[in-house]
Amino acid sequence: MSDAPPLASDDLDHAAQLVRRARYVIALTGAGMSVESGIPPFRGPGGLWTKHGEPPMNGYQRFLADPAKAWRERLSPQGPMRELWTTLAAARPNPGHLALTQLEAAGVLRCLITQNVDNLHRAAGTREVAEIHGNATLIRCIGCVRRFERDAVRLDVLPPRCPECGDVLKSDTVSFGEPIPPDVLARCLDEAERADCVLVAGTSATVYPAAQLPLDVRGRGGDLVEVNLYETELTPLAAVSLRGTSATVLPALVERILAGRV
Ligand SMILES: [Zn+2]
């Protein structure tokens, strides 16, 4: 965590200026947002996939082939789902999450698109959140796409069924091989089309379709402001790239954005 050079004040000012002058600002966030909330990246040291193995690339097809079996495997004491739930139950939003909530409350940030499934942006109080890879605290109907709080769904008979339409329920988190739920995908594409500035924090944005969103904004002449501990493939496209963790850079950036408002 010490390889980031000290933040240049000029860069912070420049980034704040770009955000302030934009008409429609959105954010795209990823795993780097959550590290300081105690959630290791899936593939990082201590990560869920590092410990339990990568989920199968055809996970969704395997789920559809035998939903009861898939639920049993995921819920087993050695399975990844219980560990994810335990990790998330202990996690709290960090100053980076809270800074984005503040930016939304000030009327600057219009929509926050996240690849994280940890619910921390909502827990921090951000209201307009599009969770492109789903939310691990929710269960979704594969038929009517209604979502339910996990605690409200009984798991004594597997697979659980939708109380509205009777179809199978699965975790709202998007499995490999599963299409992004159409309501969320439409929202993300729509927001990216409106935006003239995108704040990309804690993600190298290499997973499609999330990866396409900042490129769309940039391609239409919008500004990309990056916050990341490391250089990424987006760095050359960014108007400003701020090196550091989301938990340290975002509060400093938001403070400058809001201080300069008239
Ligand atoms: Zn349903």
CSV table of C-alpha atoms in Angstrom, one decimal, residues 91-245:
chain,number,residue,atom,x,y,z
A,91,ALA,CA,-17.9,-5.1,6.8
A,92,ARG,CA,-18.6,-1.4,7.2
A,93,PRO,CA,-18.4,1.4,4.6
A,94,ASN,CA,-15.1,3.3,4.6
A,95,PRO,CA,-14.5,7.0,4.1
A,96,GLY,CA,-14.4,6.4,0.3
A,97,HIS,CA,-18.0,5.1,0.3
A,98,LEU,CA,-19.1,8.0,2.6
A,99,ALA,CA,-17.4,10.6,0.3
A,100,LEU,CA,-19.4,9.4,-2.7
A,101,THR,CA,-22.6,9.5,-0.6
A,102,GLN,CA,-21.8,13.1,0.3
A,103,LEU,CA,-21.2,13.9,-3.4
A,104,GLU,CA,-24.6,12.5,-4.3
A,105,ALA,CA,-26.3,14.3,-1.4
A,106,ALA,CA,-24.8,17.6,-2.7
A,107,GLY,CA,-26.5,16.9,-6.1
A,108,VAL,CA,-23.3,16.4,-8.0
A,109,LEU,CA,-23.2,12.6,-8.4
A,110,ARG,CA,-26.2,11.3,-10.3
A,111,CYS,CA,-25.7,7.5,-10.4
A,112,LEU,CA,-23.1,5.1,-8.9
A,113,ILE,CA,-22.5,2.0,-10.9
A,114,THR,CA,-20.6,-0.6,-8.9
A,115,GLN,CA,-19.1,-4.0,-9.7
A,116,ASN,CA,-19.1,-4.8,-6.0
A,117,VAL,CA,-21.6,-7.2,-4.6
A,118,ASP,CA,-21.0,-6.1,-1.0
A,119,ASN,CA,-23.9,-3.7,-0.5
A,120,LEU,CA,-21.5,-1.1,1.1
A,121,HIS,CA,-22.5,1.8,-1.1
A,122,ARG,CA,-26.1,1.4,-0.1
A,123,ALA,CA,-25.0,0.8,3.5
A,124,ALA,CA,-23.1,4.2,3.3
A,125,GLY,CA,-26.4,5.8,2.3
A,126,THR,CA,-25.9,6.3,-1.5
A,127,ARG,CA,-29.4,6.0,-3.1
A,128,GLU,CA,-28.9,5.8,-6.8
A,129,VAL,CA,-26.8,2.6,-7.1
A,130,ALA,CA,-26.7,0.2,-10.0
A,131,GLU,CA,-25.1,-3.1,-9.0
A,132,ILE,CA,-23.9,-4.5,-12.3
A,133,HIS,CA,-22.8,-7.8,-10.8
A,134,GLY,CA,-25.6,-8.0,-8.3
A,135,ASN,CA,-25.9,-7.6,-4.5
A,136,ALA,CA,-25.0,-10.5,-2.2
A,137,THR,CA,-27.5,-9.5,0.4
A,138,LEU,CA,-30.3,-10.0,-2.1
A,139,ILE,CA,-32.0,-13.0,-3.7
A,140,ARG,CA,-33.3,-12.6,-7.3
A,141,CYS,CA,-36.0,-14.5,-9.2
A,142,ILE,CA,-34.6,-15.9,-12.5
A,143,GLY,CA,-38.1,-15.5,-14.0
A,144,CYS,CA,-39.6,-12.1,-13.1
A,145,VAL,CA,-36.3,-10.5,-11.8
A,146,ARG,CA,-38.0,-9.4,-8.5
A,147,ARG,CA,-35.4,-9.2,-5.7
A,148,PHE,CA,-35.9,-10.1,-2.0
A,149,GLU,CA,-33.8,-9.5,1.1
A,150,ARG,CA,-31.8,-12.6,1.8
A,151,ASP,CA,-33.1,-12.8,5.4
A,152,ALA,CA,-36.7,-12.8,4.1
A,153,VAL,CA,-36.2,-15.9,2.0
A,154,ARG,CA,-36.6,-19.3,3.6
A,155,LEU,CA,-33.9,-21.7,2.6
A,156,ASP,CA,-35.3,-24.9,4.3
A,157,VAL,CA,-36.6,-26.2,1.0
A,158,LEU,CA,-34.2,-25.9,-1.9
A,159,PRO,CA,-34.3,-24.4,-4.4
A,160,PRO,CA,-36.3,-21.5,-2.9
A,161,ARG,CA,-39.1,-20.3,-5.1
A,162,CYS,CA,-40.4,-16.9,-6.0
A,163,PRO,CA,-43.5,-16.0,-3.9
A,164,GLU,CA,-44.8,-13.9,-6.9
A,165,CYS,CA,-44.3,-16.2,-9.9
A,166,GLY,CA,-43.1,-19.5,-8.6
A,167,ASP,CA,-39.9,-19.6,-10.6
A,168,VAL,CA,-36.5,-20.5,-9.0
A,169,LEU,CA,-34.6,-18.0,-6.9
A,170,LYS,CA,-30.9,-17.5,-6.9
A,171,SER,CA,-28.4,-15.2,-5.3
A,172,ASP,CA,-28.6,-11.8,-7.0
A,173,THR,CA,-24.9,-11.9,-7.6
A,174,VAL,CA,-24.2,-12.5,-11.2
A,175,SER,CA,-22.6,-15.9,-11.9
A,176,PHE,CA,-20.1,-16.6,-14.7
A,177,GLY,CA,-22.1,-17.3,-17.8
A,178,GLU,CA,-25.1,-15.4,-16.6
A,179,PRO,CA,-26.4,-12.4,-18.4
A,180,ILE,CA,-26.4,-9.1,-16.5
A,181,PRO,CA,-30.0,-8.7,-15.3
A,182,PRO,CA,-31.7,-6.6,-18.1
A,183,ASP,CA,-33.0,-3.9,-15.7
A,184,VAL,CA,-29.5,-3.2,-14.4
A,185,LEU,CA,-27.8,-3.3,-17.7
A,186,ALA,CA,-30.3,-0.9,-19.3
A,187,ARG,CA,-29.8,1.5,-16.4
A,188,CYS,CA,-26.0,1.4,-16.7
A,189,LEU,CA,-26.0,2.0,-20.5
A,190,ASP,CA,-28.5,4.8,-20.1
A,191,GLU,CA,-26.5,6.5,-17.3
A,192,ALA,CA,-23.2,6.2,-19.3
A,193,GLU,CA,-25.0,7.8,-22.3
A,194,ARG,CA,-26.1,10.8,-20.2
A,195,ALA,CA,-22.8,11.3,-18.4
A,196,ASP,CA,-20.2,13.9,-19.4
A,197,CYS,CA,-17.9,12.9,-16.6
A,198,VAL,CA,-17.2,9.5,-15.0
A,199,LEU,CA,-15.3,9.0,-11.8
A,200,VAL,CA,-13.7,5.6,-11.9
A,201,ALA,CA,-12.6,4.4,-8.4
A,202,GLY,CA,-10.9,1.2,-7.3
A,203,THR,CA,-11.3,-0.7,-10.5
A,204,SER,CA,-9.2,-1.4,-13.6
A,205,ALA,CA,-12.5,-1.9,-15.4
A,206,THR,CA,-11.4,-4.8,-17.5
A,207,VAL,CA,-14.6,-6.9,-17.2
A,208,TYR,CA,-17.3,-6.3,-19.7
A,209,PRO,CA,-19.8,-4.8,-19.9
A,210,ALA,CA,-18.7,-2.5,-17.0
A,211,ALA,CA,-15.4,-1.9,-18.9
A,212,GLN,CA,-17.3,-0.4,-21.8
A,213,LEU,CA,-19.0,2.3,-19.7
A,214,PRO,CA,-16.1,4.7,-19.1
A,215,LEU,CA,-15.0,4.2,-22.7
A,216,ASP,CA,-18.5,5.3,-23.8
A,217,VAL,CA,-18.3,8.5,-21.8
A,218,ARG,CA,-14.8,9.2,-23.0
A,219,GLY,CA,-15.7,8.4,-26.6
A,220,ARG,CA,-18.4,11.1,-26.6
A,221,GLY,CA,-16.0,13.7,-25.3
A,222,GLY,CA,-16.7,13.3,-21.6
A,223,ASP,CA,-14.0,13.4,-18.9
A,224,LEU,CA,-12.7,10.4,-17.1
A,225,VAL,CA,-11.3,10.9,-13.6
A,226,GLU,CA,-9.5,7.9,-12.2
A,227,VAL,CA,-8.8,7.0,-8.6
A,228,ASN,CA,-6.6,3.9,-8.2
A,229,LEU,CA,-3.6,2.7,-6.3
A,230,TYR,CA,-2.1,1.5,-9.5
A,231,GLU,CA,-1.9,2.5,-13.1
A,232,THR,CA,-4.6,0.7,-15.2
A,233,GLU,CA,-5.5,0.4,-18.9
A,234,LEU,CA,-7.8,3.4,-18.4
A,235,THR,CA,-5.0,5.6,-17.1
A,236,PRO,CA,-4.0,6.8,-20.6
A,237,LEU,CA,-7.6,7.8,-21.3
A,238,ALA,CA,-8.0,9.7,-18.0
A,239,ALA,CA,-8.0,13.5,-17.9
A,240,VAL,CA,-6.6,13.0,-14.4
A,241,SER,CA,-5.5,9.9,-12.6
A,242,LEU,CA,-5.2,10.2,-8.9
A,243,ARG,CA,-2.9,7.6,-7.3
A,244,GLY,CA,-4.0,6.2,-3.9
A,245,THR,CA,-6.7,4.3,-2.2
